């Protein structure tokens, strides 16, 4: 029997989460940061959604759910914009997200070529981050799959930053080292970013993590080396035109040990994976006769080679895949005609792309897949009532999108929106959509790779067994069709408050799901996915994604955001000056407090595996496995604070306990602890005495991050109260508690 996680740790975690959820302070951070020397910061900043259109705001009838100012951004302790967006996952999450979809990111209210264009911007360059509902994406030619994040930069900024980061796991002393250098210059619409990053991470074996019955030398975490170079050049041209170009090269190499070699048990059988990624992207934008337009082009090349060493009579083998993509789209938005309540707005998008995938399996089989896509989207926003009317502001919208795929047919997507703001502090958004999503070409054709000696759990027998795992693409995947209804209310009773409630009802036909687990119900529906020998023993498990007949989900989500700032004297300046950047203050001064909590209730989640079967309840009595676990209740909470250079941020998540395979021999209970990640950081130059004694401390930030603060993981128990071998702690959480120390310096 394997011991359960610490009871004291679980209680302490729940206590912290309760504290976050019930704190009477409920503050959201926001202090003076990175203001131009000629335009000093206002005395106080708060999380505010104003009635007007501040610089860089998103145009349209849909207002931001919340706006996070510079002080609150600093209180998060992020090192880059990508890190910042990741820290805001609770605010940018929702029930409309599709697997593989990403947050829509805008820059100063405009489209960008990709997230790579802004990912490496330092948080000090960001004046404001706005989060908008999914439906706001339609105005920019995107589908309403994910929240919209609008990043507003300071009009003048310059910095050169270096960072050294080291991460150490407590249980195994595994080390992960990262170094990064970054240069940014911003002057209005002119921008230059150049970033170099190198990271190396140690491997971690099953034996080091204390796995009972560990396969000799087998790694839970592979040895990794990664190098990334990212450059961005943006230039304001004549006649209001603007151009942005972005180039990236990334090489990731990893080495995993599959098992001890049969020919020499003292050596490990190594599998090496090398992935080279190249990306070129560009945006040309402008305005003509009141219409704003942009043309975006992206080219991507991803080459992956997987090599497994020879072992005795078994020869070395390899698989490979080369994925090339070229995409071009154009979007225009402007006033169509004058309505009694304002200007009707039209968004028109046209796009075309071509993708080619060449894959070779370990068996030597070669596949070539191509896909050519042409399509378009039309969206109309019509104001019905002005804000001054007795009922407040009312607007409606409709949209259509169509795509012609060379390899398959897909239905036309359509949707509608109803937006009502009876008071400036209150808004209601109701939307509906019918949309389809195709499997990616990589989901269809990625090379097949077999990994031996993987532990699985059989819910039908309650036994753990070892078998080969098959990964890769499935050419039989079909597109899905999703019908969605959503109602969202947003209340802003005061400047610093933002309260959000969202109800979502979605039904997906031919839904694409990840492998759920091994159970009688799954094997009966998909018998080819589990291979058995003549005696019934399982030899291999095919874990490729698959289509099911349908899934129906209903969710209710509540969110609260609040912040307060007590500003103090400005901190040390960032380097740079003149007409091209510089002159801003680094680090948060004064005191800021931030609080956010999001509570999700999964009201229903039922699936039908194959046509004609009865639906299965994933919440009440999930008979399929842990891969489809759905908790009735889930909470995300955040608390941040800064005080004259000192700061901390705590993220806590919790989901309700679940039972899987009720009434079966392999019934399992999943006890979910509170998971807490903590960041402590310090800007020493915010202390006048330290700054005077050591001027080199200007621009320095020290950060200590503790991930999995209470060293907790999911507690899995079978019907006898034991932990199955397939659910040992090391399998569920390979790293455990880890400490990350970062030293970041902005140079003059």
XYZ file of C-alpha atoms in Angstrom:
748
model
C 0.000 0.000 0.000
C 1.242 3.483 -0.852
C 0.733 6.175 1.820
C -1.770 8.967 1.272
C -0.679 12.637 1.002
C -0.331 14.560 4.244
C -3.665 15.252 5.940
C -2.192 18.383 7.519
C -1.089 19.610 4.100
C -4.579 19.087 2.677
C -6.181 20.958 5.573
C -3.718 23.839 5.297
C -4.335 24.056 1.561
C -8.092 24.166 2.048
C -7.656 26.819 4.705
C -5.646 29.013 2.332
C -8.222 28.581 -0.414
C -11.000 29.480 2.021
C -9.020 32.540 3.062
C -8.682 33.589 -0.558
C -12.367 32.993 -1.192
C -13.645 34.860 1.867
C -11.083 37.612 2.414
C -12.877 40.838 3.267
C -10.148 42.840 1.606
C -10.672 41.349 -1.911
C -8.177 43.612 -3.593
C -6.776 43.626 -7.162
C -3.356 45.129 -7.719
C -2.669 48.269 -9.630
C 0.195 50.705 -8.976
C 2.125 53.264 -10.995
C 4.400 51.513 -13.516
C 6.314 52.477 -16.602
C 4.911 55.950 -17.164
C 6.621 58.370 -19.516
C 8.913 60.846 -17.754
C 7.028 63.715 -19.343
C 3.658 62.194 -18.443
C 3.874 61.151 -14.782
C 1.595 58.423 -13.465
C -1.727 59.378 -11.896
C -1.933 59.098 -8.131
C -4.166 56.024 -8.257
C -4.983 53.274 -10.764
C -7.610 50.593 -10.410
C -9.228 47.803 -12.403
C -11.675 49.932 -14.411
C -13.805 49.603 -17.509
C -14.566 53.173 -18.575
C -17.427 54.360 -20.723
C -15.115 56.061 -23.214
C -12.519 54.570 -25.517
C -9.053 54.916 -23.981
C -5.983 54.554 -26.161
C -5.652 51.108 -27.669
C -9.130 49.961 -26.619
C -11.100 47.436 -28.676
C -13.841 49.051 -30.722
C -17.314 47.574 -30.864
C -20.424 47.122 -28.719
C -18.904 44.423 -26.454
C -17.117 45.943 -23.468
C -14.216 44.305 -21.614
C -15.077 42.056 -18.698
C -12.144 43.554 -16.812
C -9.179 45.829 -17.383
C -5.883 45.305 -15.564
C -3.622 48.320 -15.258
C 0.154 48.494 -14.963
C 0.361 48.256 -11.180
C -1.728 45.095 -11.060
C 0.377 43.640 -13.864
C 3.547 44.202 -11.839
C 1.998 42.553 -8.776
C 1.720 39.277 -10.727
C 5.511 38.949 -10.883
C 5.584 37.781 -14.520
C 8.765 37.828 -16.594
C 7.140 38.138 -20.027
C 3.792 38.801 -21.634
C 3.353 35.078 -22.321
C 3.942 34.398 -18.616
C 1.462 37.141 -17.718
C -1.285 35.674 -19.917
C -0.623 32.226 -18.447
C -1.044 33.673 -14.946
C -4.438 35.070 -16.012
C -5.757 31.650 -17.084
C -8.697 31.885 -14.659
C -9.808 35.178 -16.218
C -9.251 33.997 -19.802
C -10.810 30.546 -19.331
C -14.393 29.586 -20.015
C -16.749 26.926 -21.324
C -16.468 27.748 -25.036
C -12.820 26.755 -25.379
C -12.004 24.065 -27.922
C -9.135 21.625 -27.498
C -6.066 23.090 -29.163
C -7.532 26.589 -29.449
C -5.574 29.501 -28.044
C -6.444 32.866 -26.577
C -7.046 35.580 -29.170
C -4.423 38.251 -28.496
C -4.701 41.785 -29.868
C -2.104 44.540 -29.625
C -3.393 48.073 -29.072
C -6.799 46.920 -30.321
C -5.415 45.450 -33.571
C -4.726 42.013 -35.015
C -1.264 40.497 -34.811
C 0.287 37.760 -36.931
C 0.561 35.323 -33.983
C 1.205 35.232 -30.234
C 4.918 34.899 -31.048
C 4.896 38.567 -32.035
C 4.241 39.743 -28.469
C 5.080 36.743 -26.255
C 8.515 38.042 -25.235
C 7.513 41.609 -24.442
C 8.420 42.525 -20.840
C 5.461 43.247 -18.541
C 6.946 46.707 -17.829
C 6.076 47.671 -21.420
C 2.366 46.917 -20.866
C 0.109 49.788 -19.826
C -3.105 47.769 -19.704
C -4.525 44.300 -20.369
C -8.206 43.929 -21.242
C -10.127 40.647 -21.219
C -13.230 40.479 -23.430
C -15.868 37.774 -24.027
C -15.352 35.236 -26.795
C -17.850 36.964 -29.082
C -15.573 40.009 -29.377
C -13.221 37.861 -31.490
C -15.745 37.798 -34.354
C -15.149 41.482 -35.057
C -11.513 40.649 -35.876
C -12.227 37.668 -38.093
C -11.686 34.956 -35.477
C -14.163 32.284 -34.372
C -15.622 32.696 -30.877
C -13.657 29.809 -29.320
C -11.700 31.710 -26.682
C -11.574 34.910 -24.700
C -9.963 37.968 -26.281
C -6.953 39.536 -24.564
C -6.132 43.063 -25.717
C -2.633 44.220 -24.747
C -2.042 47.985 -24.705
C 1.593 49.084 -24.693
C 3.089 52.294 -23.417
C 3.669 54.641 -26.379
C 7.343 55.068 -25.459
C 9.445 52.379 -23.827
C 12.930 50.881 -23.974
C 14.668 48.140 -22.034
C 17.459 45.594 -22.241
C 16.834 42.708 -19.864
C 18.725 39.630 -18.787
C 17.351 36.834 -16.616
C 18.859 33.767 -14.976
C 16.483 31.174 -13.577
C 17.100 27.889 -11.808
C 14.452 25.372 -10.762
C 15.095 22.598 -8.250
C 12.661 19.857 -7.263
C 12.627 19.011 -3.565
C 12.071 15.256 -3.783
C 14.733 14.420 -6.373
C 17.005 17.480 -6.684
C 16.246 17.603 -10.418
C 17.601 20.834 -11.893
C 16.167 22.978 -14.679
C 18.225 26.011 -15.741
C 17.050 28.830 -17.998
C 18.794 31.943 -19.272
C 17.271 34.691 -21.405
C 18.296 38.029 -22.930
C 15.763 40.509 -24.279
C 15.915 43.908 -26.015
C 12.808 46.030 -26.613
C 12.357 49.471 -28.152
C 8.909 51.040 -28.570
C 8.058 54.422 -30.009
C 4.434 54.743 -30.968
C 3.774 52.164 -33.679
C 7.498 51.520 -34.156
C 8.731 48.499 -32.238
C 11.770 46.241 -32.110
C 12.027 43.095 -29.991
C 14.842 40.582 -29.969
C 14.952 37.652 -27.576
C 17.379 34.776 -27.046
C 16.602 31.912 -24.664
C 18.360 28.693 -23.718
C 17.035 26.077 -21.320
C 18.377 22.731 -20.119
C 16.517 20.305 -17.855
C 17.771 17.139 -16.151
C 16.044 13.829 -16.652
C 14.170 12.082 -13.837
C 13.813 8.310 -13.498
C 11.018 6.244 -11.989
C 13.416 4.973 -9.332
C 14.365 8.535 -8.312
C 10.681 9.383 -7.832
C 10.109 6.306 -5.645
C 7.921 4.336 -8.048
C 7.216 0.873 -6.631
C 8.206 -1.753 -9.200
C 10.037 0.857 -11.264
C 11.280 -0.178 -14.699
C 15.093 0.012 -14.398
C 16.530 3.302 -15.704
C 13.176 4.376 -17.197
C 12.623 8.160 -17.200
C 9.496 9.963 -16.074
C 10.896 13.282 -17.339
C 13.354 13.324 -20.260
C 16.606 15.260 -20.509
C 15.899 18.416 -22.548
C 17.828 21.151 -24.325
C 16.026 24.056 -25.985
C 17.254 27.135 -27.848
C 14.927 29.863 -29.122
C 15.591 33.062 -31.063
C 12.673 35.457 -31.623
C 12.799 38.786 -33.467
C 10.056 41.352 -34.169
C 10.255 44.512 -36.281
C 7.299 46.911 -36.522
C 7.326 50.126 -38.499
C 4.813 52.927 -39.087
C 4.777 53.730 -42.815
C 3.416 56.666 -44.781
C -0.316 57.245 -45.305
C -1.258 55.549 -42.039
C 0.119 52.169 -43.043
C 1.892 49.892 -40.600
C 3.993 46.767 -41.062
C 5.139 44.134 -38.562
C 7.472 41.230 -39.285
C 8.290 38.334 -36.956
C 10.809 35.510 -37.266
C 11.459 32.579 -34.902
C 13.784 29.635 -34.800
C 13.433 26.985 -32.084
C 15.256 23.686 -31.538
C 14.092 21.278 -28.843
C 15.987 18.064 -28.176
C 14.929 15.498 -25.591
C 16.266 12.099 -24.569
C 14.119 9.559 -22.737
C 15.105 6.116 -21.429
C 12.414 3.557 -22.257
C 13.843 0.646 -20.243
C 17.076 -1.177 -19.505
C 18.659 -2.640 -22.614
C 18.161 -6.374 -22.986
C 21.672 -6.729 -24.387
C 23.227 -4.790 -21.470
C 20.939 -4.213 -18.432
C 23.356 -1.616 -17.053
C 22.544 0.658 -20.012
C 19.270 2.322 -20.892
C 17.416 2.070 -24.202
C 17.375 5.698 -25.348
C 14.804 7.478 -27.500
C 15.863 10.896 -28.800
C 13.392 13.424 -30.196
C 14.535 16.515 -32.103
C 12.077 19.185 -33.226
C 13.142 22.164 -35.355
C 10.572 24.939 -35.745
C 10.827 27.926 -38.049
C 8.240 30.679 -38.288
C 7.862 33.817 -40.397
C 4.895 36.102 -39.898
C 3.858 39.552 -41.009
C 1.000 42.032 -40.839
C 0.302 44.994 -43.126
C -2.448 47.269 -41.779
C -4.032 50.585 -42.574
C -7.235 52.601 -42.821
C -9.137 53.757 -45.906
C -12.313 55.860 -45.969
C -13.186 54.974 -42.385
C -12.439 51.279 -42.845
C -9.649 49.584 -40.918
C -7.991 46.662 -42.642
C -5.143 44.215 -42.155
C -3.458 41.528 -44.227
C -1.689 38.759 -42.307
C 0.704 36.138 -43.656
C 2.294 33.232 -41.777
C 4.700 30.496 -42.854
C 5.618 27.627 -40.520
C 7.992 24.704 -40.862
C 8.090 21.981 -38.186
C 10.412 19.014 -38.585
C 10.457 16.229 -35.988
C 12.694 13.156 -35.881
C 12.298 10.407 -33.257
C 15.119 7.834 -33.001
C 15.163 4.722 -30.810
C 18.507 2.994 -30.299
C 19.253 -0.597 -31.267
C 19.042 -3.289 -28.607
C 20.493 -6.723 -29.367
C 18.431 -8.312 -32.119
C 16.169 -5.243 -32.264
C 17.509 -2.789 -34.820
C 17.459 0.953 -34.345
C 14.350 2.570 -35.756
C 13.095 6.067 -36.332
C 10.037 8.041 -37.314
C 9.788 11.536 -38.706
C 7.337 14.210 -39.665
C 7.630 17.442 -41.657
C 4.738 19.894 -41.470
C 4.736 22.964 -43.743
C 2.005 25.592 -43.550
C 1.421 28.806 -45.504
C -1.567 30.990 -44.561
C -2.845 34.352 -45.779
C -5.898 36.279 -44.620
C -7.340 39.763 -44.993
C -9.801 41.464 -42.615
C -11.627 44.771 -43.024
C -13.971 46.485 -40.575
C -15.918 49.707 -40.929
C -19.244 51.519 -40.884
C -21.795 50.132 -43.311
C -24.661 52.593 -42.863
C -26.124 54.985 -40.310
C -28.857 53.534 -38.090
C -31.069 55.538 -35.701
C -29.012 54.339 -32.735
C -25.587 54.697 -34.377
C -23.397 53.271 -37.109
C -23.902 49.696 -38.279
C -20.544 47.937 -38.461
C -19.489 45.255 -40.939
C -16.499 42.904 -40.675
C -15.386 40.989 -43.754
C -12.648 38.370 -43.798
C -11.200 36.205 -46.533
C -8.507 33.606 -46.024
C -6.575 30.896 -47.798
C -4.001 28.402 -46.631
C -2.090 25.351 -47.715
C -0.559 22.663 -45.528
C 1.501 19.579 -46.322
C 2.492 16.834 -43.887
C 4.967 14.087 -44.704
C 5.220 11.379 -42.038
C 7.198 8.161 -41.806
C 6.288 5.591 -39.152
C 8.720 3.359 -37.290
C 7.623 0.537 -39.593
C 8.848 2.511 -42.614
C 5.374 3.364 -43.896
C 5.250 6.850 -45.417
C 2.154 9.039 -45.612
C 1.649 12.380 -47.349
C -1.316 14.556 -46.498
C -2.196 17.910 -48.013
C -4.941 20.370 -47.257
C -5.889 23.535 -49.104
C -8.442 25.865 -47.561
C -10.246 28.924 -48.875
C -12.920 30.669 -46.886
C -14.438 33.811 -45.552
C -16.449 35.359 -42.765
C -19.011 38.153 -42.595
C -20.202 39.748 -39.352
C -22.703 42.570 -38.864
C -23.156 44.629 -35.676
C -26.327 46.719 -35.565
C -27.046 49.239 -32.776
C -30.732 49.204 -31.836
C -30.983 51.613 -28.886
C -28.613 54.276 -27.612
C -27.276 54.277 -24.079
C -29.468 57.303 -23.295
C -32.681 55.395 -24.045
C -34.967 54.296 -21.173
C -33.824 50.705 -21.701
C -30.153 51.543 -22.110
C -27.925 50.472 -25.011
C -28.998 47.518 -27.154
C -27.172 46.031 -30.127
C -27.520 42.832 -32.111
C -25.115 40.962 -34.341
C -25.034 38.119 -36.849
C -22.183 36.279 -38.496
C -21.558 33.640 -41.148
C -18.345 31.774 -41.930
C -17.639 29.242 -44.657
C -14.589 27.185 -45.597
C -13.852 25.028 -48.607
C -11.458 22.219 -47.615
C -9.671 20.183 -50.285
C -9.885 16.958 -48.272
C -13.353 17.114 -46.704
C -16.585 19.107 -46.729
C -17.701 21.210 -43.773
C -20.971 23.009 -43.014
C -21.349 26.785 -42.885
C -20.835 28.277 -39.439
C -23.360 30.795 -38.203
C -24.012 32.750 -35.038
C -25.809 35.648 -33.428
C -25.355 37.999 -30.472
C -27.627 40.205 -28.364
C -25.889 42.808 -26.212
C -27.808 44.896 -23.675
C -26.406 47.470 -21.237
C -29.349 48.834 -19.195
C -26.922 50.762 -16.990
C -23.263 51.730 -17.407
C -22.408 49.312 -14.605
C -24.454 46.379 -15.935
C -24.365 44.470 -19.234
C -25.957 41.285 -20.561
C -24.615 39.298 -23.509
C -26.640 36.472 -25.061
C -25.199 34.512 -27.978
C -25.794 31.411 -30.037
C -23.710 29.607 -32.639
C -23.514 26.530 -34.822
C -19.942 25.801 -35.795
C -17.686 22.993 -36.922
C -14.023 22.216 -36.340
C -11.892 19.885 -38.417
C -9.172 17.672 -36.985
C -5.794 19.195 -37.685
C -3.614 17.617 -40.309
C -1.248 16.542 -37.529
C -4.132 14.787 -35.740
C -4.776 12.950 -38.991
C -1.274 12.069 -40.083
C 1.358 12.348 -37.348
C 3.757 9.371 -37.381
C 2.805 6.348 -35.307
C 5.093 5.719 -32.340
C 4.969 2.719 -29.996
C 6.289 3.049 -26.436
C 6.789 -0.195 -24.485
C 6.170 -1.037 -20.825
C 3.566 1.602 -19.948
C 1.399 0.969 -16.901
C -2.366 1.065 -17.426
C -5.362 0.451 -15.181
C -8.294 -1.729 -16.233
C -11.581 -0.550 -14.690
C -13.230 -3.802 -15.695
C -10.926 -5.940 -13.518
C -9.398 -3.441 -11.096
C -5.900 -4.548 -12.129
C -2.799 -2.641 -13.187
C -0.965 -4.103 -16.182
C 1.908 -3.242 -18.510
C 1.448 -2.844 -22.262
C 2.712 -0.877 -25.257
C 1.196 2.560 -25.933
C 0.513 3.734 -29.482
C 0.517 7.470 -30.269
C 0.137 9.380 -33.521
C -2.481 10.508 -36.001
C -5.708 8.829 -37.066
C -6.755 9.436 -40.707
C -10.340 8.369 -39.876
C -11.064 11.375 -37.627
C -14.093 13.430 -38.688
C -14.989 17.062 -38.114
C -17.404 17.884 -35.306
C -20.438 20.183 -35.263
C -21.167 22.181 -32.114
C -24.363 24.043 -31.218
C -23.873 26.566 -28.436
C -26.009 28.908 -26.355
C -24.506 31.370 -23.891
C -25.776 34.047 -21.509
C -23.339 36.278 -19.629
C -23.996 39.091 -17.171
C -21.268 41.523 -16.073
C -21.696 43.906 -13.145
C -19.264 46.665 -12.180
C -20.726 48.206 -9.001
C -17.615 50.331 -8.393
C -14.416 51.237 -10.176
C -12.426 48.356 -8.769
C -15.099 45.664 -8.901
C -15.962 43.308 -11.720
C -18.495 40.493 -11.230
C -19.237 38.025 -14.028
C -21.731 35.177 -14.356
C -21.829 32.938 -17.448
C -24.170 30.097 -18.420
C -23.155 27.870 -21.329
C -25.087 25.062 -23.014
C -23.203 23.191 -25.761
C -23.981 20.045 -27.743
C -21.277 18.620 -30.010
C -21.916 15.980 -32.645
C -18.960 13.745 -33.618
C -16.917 15.277 -30.808
C -13.165 14.589 -30.879
C -11.928 13.284 -27.528
C -8.674 12.132 -26.045
C -8.332 8.514 -24.914
C -10.478 8.162 -21.736
C -9.219 4.929 -20.125
C -9.735 1.170 -20.345
C -13.253 0.089 -19.413
C -15.859 -2.419 -20.653
C -18.002 0.409 -22.067
C -15.117 1.899 -24.044
C -13.825 -1.431 -25.336
C -17.312 -2.465 -26.452
C -17.703 0.775 -28.408
C -14.154 0.830 -29.845
C -12.865 -2.781 -29.827
C -9.947 -2.041 -32.154
C -8.327 0.323 -29.655
C -7.383 -2.443 -27.177
C -5.302 -5.358 -28.521
C -5.413 -8.612 -26.540
C -3.718 -11.961 -26.948
C -5.505 -15.319 -27.124
C -5.640 -15.496 -23.333
C -7.231 -12.046 -23.023
C -4.120 -10.215 -21.792
C -3.797 -6.672 -23.148
C -0.795 -6.236 -25.444
C -1.166 -2.645 -26.634
C -3.379 0.391 -26.128
C -4.125 2.798 -28.986
C -4.281 6.246 -27.369
C -4.865 8.302 -30.510
C -7.778 10.807 -30.424
C -11.162 9.530 -31.540
C -14.680 10.612 -32.490
C -17.710 9.846 -30.348
C -21.331 10.275 -31.349
C -22.094 13.341 -29.209
C -21.434 15.282 -26.020
C -23.769 17.665 -24.156
C -22.455 20.070 -21.528
C -24.052 22.733 -19.331
C -21.894 24.958 -17.142
C -22.411 27.908 -14.820
C -19.399 30.080 -13.985
C -19.055 32.983 -11.549
C -16.123 35.374 -11.371
C -15.163 38.217 -9.029
C -12.273 40.647 -9.534
C -11.339 43.504 -7.222
C -8.303 45.756 -6.805
C -7.018 48.721 -4.863
C -3.845 50.732 -5.121
C -2.183 53.195 -2.789
C 0.460 54.832 -4.953
C 3.803 56.014 -3.612
C 6.854 57.733 -5.048
C 7.971 56.466 -8.426
C 10.631 53.791 -8.536
C 13.906 53.720 -10.440
C 13.839 54.565 -14.134
C 14.121 52.179 -17.004
C 16.925 52.906 -19.467
C 16.416 54.883 -22.632
C 15.198 58.313 -23.506
C 14.622 60.769 -26.294
C 12.148 60.183 -29.076
C 12.579 56.405 -29.235
C 11.715 54.844 -25.929
C 12.820 54.963 -22.338
C 12.096 57.120 -19.358
C 9.733 54.771 -17.508
C 9.830 53.585 -13.936
C 10.630 49.998 -13.074
C 8.829 47.986 -10.402
C 5.741 48.685 -8.350
C 5.899 51.422 -5.752
C 3.404 52.064 -3.005
C 0.981 49.276 -2.119
C -1.320 47.229 -4.345
C -3.626 44.334 -3.511
C -5.428 42.084 -5.978
C -8.030 39.388 -5.535
C -9.819 37.207 -8.071
C -11.931 34.079 -7.702
C -13.721 32.011 -10.353
C -16.189 29.291 -9.407
C -17.371 26.781 -12.035
C -20.359 24.481 -11.594
C -20.581 21.703 -14.162
C -24.332 21.172 -14.265
C -24.293 18.344 -16.807
C -21.850 16.471 -19.025
C -23.227 13.484 -20.902
C -21.727 11.650 -23.861
C -22.886 9.029 -26.358
C -20.005 6.862 -27.581
C -21.616 5.412 -30.710
C -24.945 6.130 -32.443
C -27.860 4.383 -30.787
C -26.176 3.900 -27.418
C -27.551 5.318 -24.193
C -25.856 8.461 -22.909
C -23.261 8.189 -20.137
C -23.064 10.633 -17.227
C -19.477 11.820 -16.738
C -20.292 13.713 -13.537
C -22.492 11.355 -11.585
C -21.122 7.914 -12.495
C -18.334 8.129 -15.074
C -17.916 4.560 -16.417
C -15.090 5.319 -18.864
C -11.975 6.395 -16.964
C -9.885 9.223 -15.610
C -9.320 10.757 -19.051
C -12.899 12.109 -18.996
C -13.164 13.041 -15.329
C -15.475 16.021 -14.819
C -15.768 17.502 -11.338
C -19.112 18.924 -10.295
C -17.363 21.917 -8.788
C -14.061 23.754 -9.447
C -12.511 26.923 -7.976
C -9.636 29.130 -9.161
C -8.456 31.835 -6.747
C -5.689 34.421 -6.947
C -4.215 36.859 -4.459
C -1.458 39.366 -5.248
C 0.157 42.185 -3.305
C 3.051 44.618 -3.572
C 4.402 47.015 -0.979
C 7.313 49.316 -1.778
C 9.195 46.753 -3.814
C 8.075 43.596 -1.990
C 5.460 41.427 -3.638
C 3.781 38.050 -3.654
C 1.248 36.159 -5.727
C -0.655 33.011 -4.785
C -2.670 30.913 -7.221
C -4.936 28.246 -5.720
C -7.049 25.707 -7.608
C -9.433 23.049 -6.387
C -11.870 20.663 -8.010
C -14.414 18.426 -6.322
C -13.745 14.796 -5.509
C -14.922 12.290 -8.098
C -15.867 8.628 -8.417
C -15.085 6.674 -11.579
C -16.575 3.338 -12.667
C -19.130 3.011 -9.879
C -20.309 -0.576 -9.435
C -17.308 -2.040 -11.278
C -14.442 -4.077 -9.810
C -12.090 -1.249 -10.786
C -14.036 1.551 -9.103
C -11.759 4.438 -8.105
C -12.183 7.558 -6.011
C -10.192 10.671 -6.927
C -9.594 13.000 -3.995
C -8.477 16.423 -5.180
C -6.329 18.535 -2.838
C -5.984 22.288 -3.028
C -3.097 23.083 -5.352
C -1.196 26.268 -4.492
C 1.601 27.985 -6.406
C 3.348 30.889 -4.693
C 5.586 33.673 -5.989
C 7.622 35.988 -3.771
C 9.516 38.823 -5.438
C 11.492 41.908 -4.500
C 12.547 45.047 -6.367
C 15.403 46.165 -4.058
C 15.777 49.575 -5.687
C 12.336 50.468 -4.326
C 14.074 50.759 -0.955
C 15.773 54.165 -0.872
C 18.627 53.051 1.389
C 19.450 50.023 -0.733
C 19.308 52.074 -3.912
C 21.678 54.654 -2.455
C 24.108 52.048 -1.135
C 24.101 49.912 -4.291
C 23.063 51.848 -7.428
C 23.508 48.679 -9.516
C 20.309 47.358 -7.928
C 18.275 49.605 -10.196
C 16.232 47.405 -12.515
C 16.853 44.233 -10.484
C 14.098 41.820 -9.490
C 14.578 38.749 -7.298
C 11.885 36.079 -7.503
C 11.323 32.871 -5.564
C 8.518 30.694 -6.915
C 7.295 27.595 -5.104
C 5.157 25.365 -7.275
C 2.899 22.871 -5.499
C 3.495 24.652 -2.210
C 1.998 21.898 -0.027
C 3.489 19.053 -2.112
C 0.041 17.596 -2.779
C -1.276 15.462 -5.621
C -4.511 13.683 -6.477
C -5.246 10.890 -3.980
C -6.499 7.844 -5.923
C -8.000 4.900 -4.011
C -9.596 1.671 -5.140
C -12.557 -0.025 -3.424
C -10.193 -1.545 -0.832
C -8.647 1.815 0.057
C -5.337 1.089 -1.699
C -3.475 3.143 -4.302
C -3.315 1.236 -7.622
C 0.200 0.873 -9.016
C -0.785 2.849 -12.143
C -1.723 5.859 -9.980
C 1.362 6.181 -7.837
C 2.294 9.689 -6.860
C 5.270 9.840 -9.230
C 3.045 9.047 -12.220
C 0.472 11.698 -11.309
C 3.014 14.393 -10.400
C 6.510 13.630 -11.604
C 8.135 16.696 -10.018
C 6.300 17.362 -6.762
C 7.183 20.529 -4.876
C 9.753 22.638 -6.726
C 11.605 25.880 -6.001
C 12.437 28.362 -8.728
C 14.857 31.249 -8.184
C 15.057 34.019 -10.763
C 17.349 37.041 -10.931
C 16.219 39.564 -13.530
C 18.079 42.751 -14.403
C 17.116 45.612 -16.672
C 20.329 47.156 -17.983
C 20.991 50.739 -19.009
